[in-house]
mmCIF file of C-alpha atoms in Angstrom:
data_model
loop_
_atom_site.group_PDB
_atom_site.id
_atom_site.type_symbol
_atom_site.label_atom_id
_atom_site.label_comp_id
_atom_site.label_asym_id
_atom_site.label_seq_id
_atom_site.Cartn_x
_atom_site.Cartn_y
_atom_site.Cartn_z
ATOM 1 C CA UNK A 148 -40.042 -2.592 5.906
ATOM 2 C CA UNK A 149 -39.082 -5.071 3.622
ATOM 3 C CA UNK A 150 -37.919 -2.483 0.891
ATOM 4 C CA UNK A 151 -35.200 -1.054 3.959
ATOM 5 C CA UNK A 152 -33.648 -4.573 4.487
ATOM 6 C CA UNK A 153 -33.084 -5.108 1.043
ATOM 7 C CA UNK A 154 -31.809 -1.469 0.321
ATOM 8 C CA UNK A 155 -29.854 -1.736 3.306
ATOM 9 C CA UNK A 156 -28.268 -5.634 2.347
ATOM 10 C CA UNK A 157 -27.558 -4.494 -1.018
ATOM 11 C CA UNK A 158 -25.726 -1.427 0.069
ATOM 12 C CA UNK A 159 -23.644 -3.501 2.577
ATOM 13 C CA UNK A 160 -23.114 -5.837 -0.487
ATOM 14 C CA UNK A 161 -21.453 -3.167 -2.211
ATOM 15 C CA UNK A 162 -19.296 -1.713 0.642
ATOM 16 C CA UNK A 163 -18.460 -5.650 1.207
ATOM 17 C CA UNK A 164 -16.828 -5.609 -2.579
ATOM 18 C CA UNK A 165 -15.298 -2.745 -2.359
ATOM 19 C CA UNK A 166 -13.311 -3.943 0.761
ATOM 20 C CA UNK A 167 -12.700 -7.326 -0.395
ATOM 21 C CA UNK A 168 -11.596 -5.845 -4.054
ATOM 22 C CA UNK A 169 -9.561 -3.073 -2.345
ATOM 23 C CA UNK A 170 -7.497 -5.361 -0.345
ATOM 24 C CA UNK A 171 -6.628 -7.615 -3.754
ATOM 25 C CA UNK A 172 -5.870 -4.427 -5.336
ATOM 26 C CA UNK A 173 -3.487 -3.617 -2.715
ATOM 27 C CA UNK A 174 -2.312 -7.166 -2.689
ATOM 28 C CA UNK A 175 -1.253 -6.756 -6.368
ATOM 29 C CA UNK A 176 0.560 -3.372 -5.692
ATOM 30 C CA UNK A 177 2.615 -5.237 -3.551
ATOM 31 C CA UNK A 178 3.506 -7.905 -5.097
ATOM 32 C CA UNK A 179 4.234 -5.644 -7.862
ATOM 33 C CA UNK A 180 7.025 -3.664 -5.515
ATOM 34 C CA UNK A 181 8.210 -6.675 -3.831
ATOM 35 C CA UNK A 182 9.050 -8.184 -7.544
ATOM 36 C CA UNK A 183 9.848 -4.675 -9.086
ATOM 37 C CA UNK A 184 12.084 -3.282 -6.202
ATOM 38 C CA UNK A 185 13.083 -0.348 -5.943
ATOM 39 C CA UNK A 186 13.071 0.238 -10.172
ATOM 40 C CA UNK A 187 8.898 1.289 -9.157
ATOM 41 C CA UNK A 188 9.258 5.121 -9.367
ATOM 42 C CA UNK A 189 5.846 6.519 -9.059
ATOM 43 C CA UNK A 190 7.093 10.056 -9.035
ATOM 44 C CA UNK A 191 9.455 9.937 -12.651
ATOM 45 C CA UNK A 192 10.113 12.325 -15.048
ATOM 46 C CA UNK A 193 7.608 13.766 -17.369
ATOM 47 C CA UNK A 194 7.959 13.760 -21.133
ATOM 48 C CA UNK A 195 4.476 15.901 -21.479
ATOM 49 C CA UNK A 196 1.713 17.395 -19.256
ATOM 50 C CA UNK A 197 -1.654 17.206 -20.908
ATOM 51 C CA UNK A 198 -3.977 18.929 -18.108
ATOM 52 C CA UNK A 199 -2.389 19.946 -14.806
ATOM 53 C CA UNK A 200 -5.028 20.191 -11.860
ATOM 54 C CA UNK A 201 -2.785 21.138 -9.399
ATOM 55 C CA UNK A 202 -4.391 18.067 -6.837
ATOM 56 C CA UNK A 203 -3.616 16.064 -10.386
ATOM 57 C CA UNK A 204 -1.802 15.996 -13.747
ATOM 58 C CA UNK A 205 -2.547 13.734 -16.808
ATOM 59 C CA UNK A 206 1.029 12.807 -18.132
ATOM 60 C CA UNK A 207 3.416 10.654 -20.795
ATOM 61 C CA UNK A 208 6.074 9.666 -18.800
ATOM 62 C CA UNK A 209 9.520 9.465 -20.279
ATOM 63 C CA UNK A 210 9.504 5.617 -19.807
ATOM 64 C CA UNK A 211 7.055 3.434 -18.917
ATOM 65 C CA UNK A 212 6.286 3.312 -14.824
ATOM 66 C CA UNK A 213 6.656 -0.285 -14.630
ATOM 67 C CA UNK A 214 9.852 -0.593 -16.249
ATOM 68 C CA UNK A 215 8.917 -3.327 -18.742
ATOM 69 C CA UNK A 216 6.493 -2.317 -21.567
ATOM 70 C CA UNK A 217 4.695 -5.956 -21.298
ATOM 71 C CA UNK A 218 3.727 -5.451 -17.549
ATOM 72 C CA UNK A 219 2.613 -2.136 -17.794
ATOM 73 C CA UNK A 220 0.413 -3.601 -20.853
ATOM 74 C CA UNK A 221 -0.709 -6.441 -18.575
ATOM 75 C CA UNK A 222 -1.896 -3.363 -16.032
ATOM 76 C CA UNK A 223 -3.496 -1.314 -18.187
ATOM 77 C CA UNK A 224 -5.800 -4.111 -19.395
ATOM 78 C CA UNK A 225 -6.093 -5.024 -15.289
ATOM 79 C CA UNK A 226 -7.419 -1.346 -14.828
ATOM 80 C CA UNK A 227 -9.843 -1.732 -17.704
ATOM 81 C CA UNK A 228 -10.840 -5.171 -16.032
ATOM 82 C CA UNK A 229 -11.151 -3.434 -12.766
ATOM 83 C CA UNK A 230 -13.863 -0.851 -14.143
ATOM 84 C CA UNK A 231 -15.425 -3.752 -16.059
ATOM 85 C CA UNK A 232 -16.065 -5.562 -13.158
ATOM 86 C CA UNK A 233 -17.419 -2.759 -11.170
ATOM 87 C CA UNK A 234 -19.493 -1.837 -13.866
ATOM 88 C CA UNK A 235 -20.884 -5.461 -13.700
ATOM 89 C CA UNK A 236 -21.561 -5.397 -9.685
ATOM 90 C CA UNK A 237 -23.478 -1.615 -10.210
ATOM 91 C CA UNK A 238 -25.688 -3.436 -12.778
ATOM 92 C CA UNK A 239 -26.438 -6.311 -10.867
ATOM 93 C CA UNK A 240 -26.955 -3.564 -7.518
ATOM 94 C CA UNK A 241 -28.559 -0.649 -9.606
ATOM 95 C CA UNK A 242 -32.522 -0.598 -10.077
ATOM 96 C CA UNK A 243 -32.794 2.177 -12.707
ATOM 97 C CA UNK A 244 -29.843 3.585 -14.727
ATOM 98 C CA UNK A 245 -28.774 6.024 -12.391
ATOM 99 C CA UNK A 246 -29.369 3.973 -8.680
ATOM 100 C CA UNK A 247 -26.940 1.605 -10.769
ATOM 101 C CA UNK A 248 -24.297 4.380 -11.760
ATOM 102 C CA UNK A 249 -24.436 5.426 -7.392
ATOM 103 C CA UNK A 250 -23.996 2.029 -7.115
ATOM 104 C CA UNK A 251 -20.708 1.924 -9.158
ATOM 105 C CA UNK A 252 -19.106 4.899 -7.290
ATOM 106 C CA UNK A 253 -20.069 3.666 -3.848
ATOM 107 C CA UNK A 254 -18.242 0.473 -4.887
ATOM 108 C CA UNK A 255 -15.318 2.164 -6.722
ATOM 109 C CA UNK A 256 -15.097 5.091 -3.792
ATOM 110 C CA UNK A 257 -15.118 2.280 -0.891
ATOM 111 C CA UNK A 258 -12.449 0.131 -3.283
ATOM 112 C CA UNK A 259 -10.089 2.902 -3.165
ATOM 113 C CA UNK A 260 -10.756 3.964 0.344
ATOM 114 C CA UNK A 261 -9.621 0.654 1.361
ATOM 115 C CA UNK A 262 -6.650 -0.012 -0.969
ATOM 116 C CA UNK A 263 -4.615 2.875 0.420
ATOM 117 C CA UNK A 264 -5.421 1.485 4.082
ATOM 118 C CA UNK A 265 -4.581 -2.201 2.654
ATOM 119 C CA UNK A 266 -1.293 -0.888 1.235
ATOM 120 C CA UNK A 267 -0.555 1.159 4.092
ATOM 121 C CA UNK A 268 -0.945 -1.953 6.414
ATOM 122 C CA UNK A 269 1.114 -4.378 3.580
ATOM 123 C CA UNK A 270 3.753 -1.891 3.078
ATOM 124 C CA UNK A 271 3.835 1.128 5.513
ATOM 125 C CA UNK A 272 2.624 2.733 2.166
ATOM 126 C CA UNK A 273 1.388 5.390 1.459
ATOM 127 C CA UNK A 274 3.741 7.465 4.370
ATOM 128 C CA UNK A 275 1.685 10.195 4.477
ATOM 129 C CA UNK A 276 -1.223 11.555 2.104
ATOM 130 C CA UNK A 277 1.160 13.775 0.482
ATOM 131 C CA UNK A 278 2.934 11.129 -1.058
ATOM 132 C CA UNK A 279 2.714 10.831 -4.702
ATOM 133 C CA UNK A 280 0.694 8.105 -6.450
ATOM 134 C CA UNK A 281 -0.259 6.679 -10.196
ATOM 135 C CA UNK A 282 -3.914 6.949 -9.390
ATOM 136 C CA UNK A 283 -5.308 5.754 -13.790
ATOM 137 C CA UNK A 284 -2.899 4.451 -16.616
ATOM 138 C CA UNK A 285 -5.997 4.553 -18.478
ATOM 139 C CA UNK A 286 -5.903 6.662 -20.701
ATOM 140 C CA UNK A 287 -2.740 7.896 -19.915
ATOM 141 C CA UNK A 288 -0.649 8.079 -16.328
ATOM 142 C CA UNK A 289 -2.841 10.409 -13.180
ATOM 143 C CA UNK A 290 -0.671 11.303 -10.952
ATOM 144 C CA UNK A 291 -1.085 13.498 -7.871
ATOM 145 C CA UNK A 292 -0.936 13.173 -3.610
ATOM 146 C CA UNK A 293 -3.045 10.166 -2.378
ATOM 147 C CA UNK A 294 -4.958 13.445 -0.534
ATOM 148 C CA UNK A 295 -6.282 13.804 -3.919
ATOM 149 C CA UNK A 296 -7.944 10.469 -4.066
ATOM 150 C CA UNK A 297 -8.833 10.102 -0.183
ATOM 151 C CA UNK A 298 -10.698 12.942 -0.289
ATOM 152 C CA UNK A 299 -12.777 12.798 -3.901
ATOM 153 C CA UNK A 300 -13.486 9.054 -3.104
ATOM 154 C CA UNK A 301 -15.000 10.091 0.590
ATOM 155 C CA UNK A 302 -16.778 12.808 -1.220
ATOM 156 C CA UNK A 303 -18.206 10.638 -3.915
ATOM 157 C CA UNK A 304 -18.878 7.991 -1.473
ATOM 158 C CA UNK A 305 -21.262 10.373 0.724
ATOM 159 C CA UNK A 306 -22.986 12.044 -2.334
ATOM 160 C CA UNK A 307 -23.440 7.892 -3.619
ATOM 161 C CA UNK A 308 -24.475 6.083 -0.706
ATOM 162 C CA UNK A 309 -27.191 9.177 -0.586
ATOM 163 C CA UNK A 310 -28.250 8.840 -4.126
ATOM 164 C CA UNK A 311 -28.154 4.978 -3.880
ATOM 165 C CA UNK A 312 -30.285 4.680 -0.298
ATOM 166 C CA UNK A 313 -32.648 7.371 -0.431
ATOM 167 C CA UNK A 314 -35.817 5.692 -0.578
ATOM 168 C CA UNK A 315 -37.367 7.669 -3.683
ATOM 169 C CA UNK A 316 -34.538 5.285 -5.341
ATOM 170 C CA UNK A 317 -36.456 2.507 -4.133
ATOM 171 C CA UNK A 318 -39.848 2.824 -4.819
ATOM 172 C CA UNK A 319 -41.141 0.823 -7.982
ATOM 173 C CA UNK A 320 -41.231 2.426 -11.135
ATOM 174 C CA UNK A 321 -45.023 3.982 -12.246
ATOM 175 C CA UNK A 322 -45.849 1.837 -15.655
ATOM 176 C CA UNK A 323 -45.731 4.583 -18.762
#
């Protein structure tokens, strides 16, 4: 019984982050747009397409999406912080290697669940789920239609939160 509390309070722990890390993502999109204007094009030209998905393509812009090279250096090293520090929360949640890398996706998945209902509720952003979003600058620009990252993070979050409670996950390790 014991073993389901904890499994259960760690799990909410990480949905908890997610939502409270999706909403200051959101929070720094917008202050991003409200100090940017209407110079944030999210849909700009293309100099080169290295994979095209369809749902996504992997670009180099013609110019930098954030205008100014500095800021878009400043989040490009925010995105690398943002993995580090769910990386950090999936170690700290995870009991084995892999319980810790479900952990990271139910945490990232939730995070970017709630960042595009954050943003919508900040902004009236995204319209629709066609619109077109910067999902990665890391290692170059994703772009594609928020659908695209709705529905992978809802799928990853279902195939995580199964790998991360199932109670084989749980059960202490036999000594070798």
């Amino acid at each position: 019984m014991e073993t389901t509390r904890v499994r259960w309070l760690r799990y909410g722990a990480l949905v908890a982050f997610g939502v409270g890390f999706g909403y200051v993502e959101a929070a720094v999109v917008h202050y991003l747009r409200l100090a940017l204007g209407p110079e944030l094009v999210y849909d700009a030209p293309v100099r080169r397409v290295y994979l095209d998905l369809g749902l996504i393509r992997f670009v180099e812009p013609v110019r930098t999406l954030l205008i100014d090279p500095d800021l878009a250096r400043a989040e490009t090293a925010r995105e690398a912080a943002t993995i580090l520090m769910l990386a950090a929360v999936a170690v700290l949640a995870g009991r084995r290697f892999w319980h810790g890398v479900a952990a990271f996706f139910i945490a990232f998945a939730v995070w970017d669940l709630t960042y595009y209902a954050f943003l919508r509720v900040l902004t009236g952003w995204p319209a629709s789920l066609a619109d077109t979003d910067v999902f990665f600058l890391i290692p170059v620009p994703w772009l594609g239609p928020v659908a695209t990252a709705v529905v992978a993070s809802v799928v990853v979050l279902a195939i995580a939160s199964w790998g991360y409670l199932r109670p084989a996950a749980w059960e202490s390790p036999t000594p070798a």
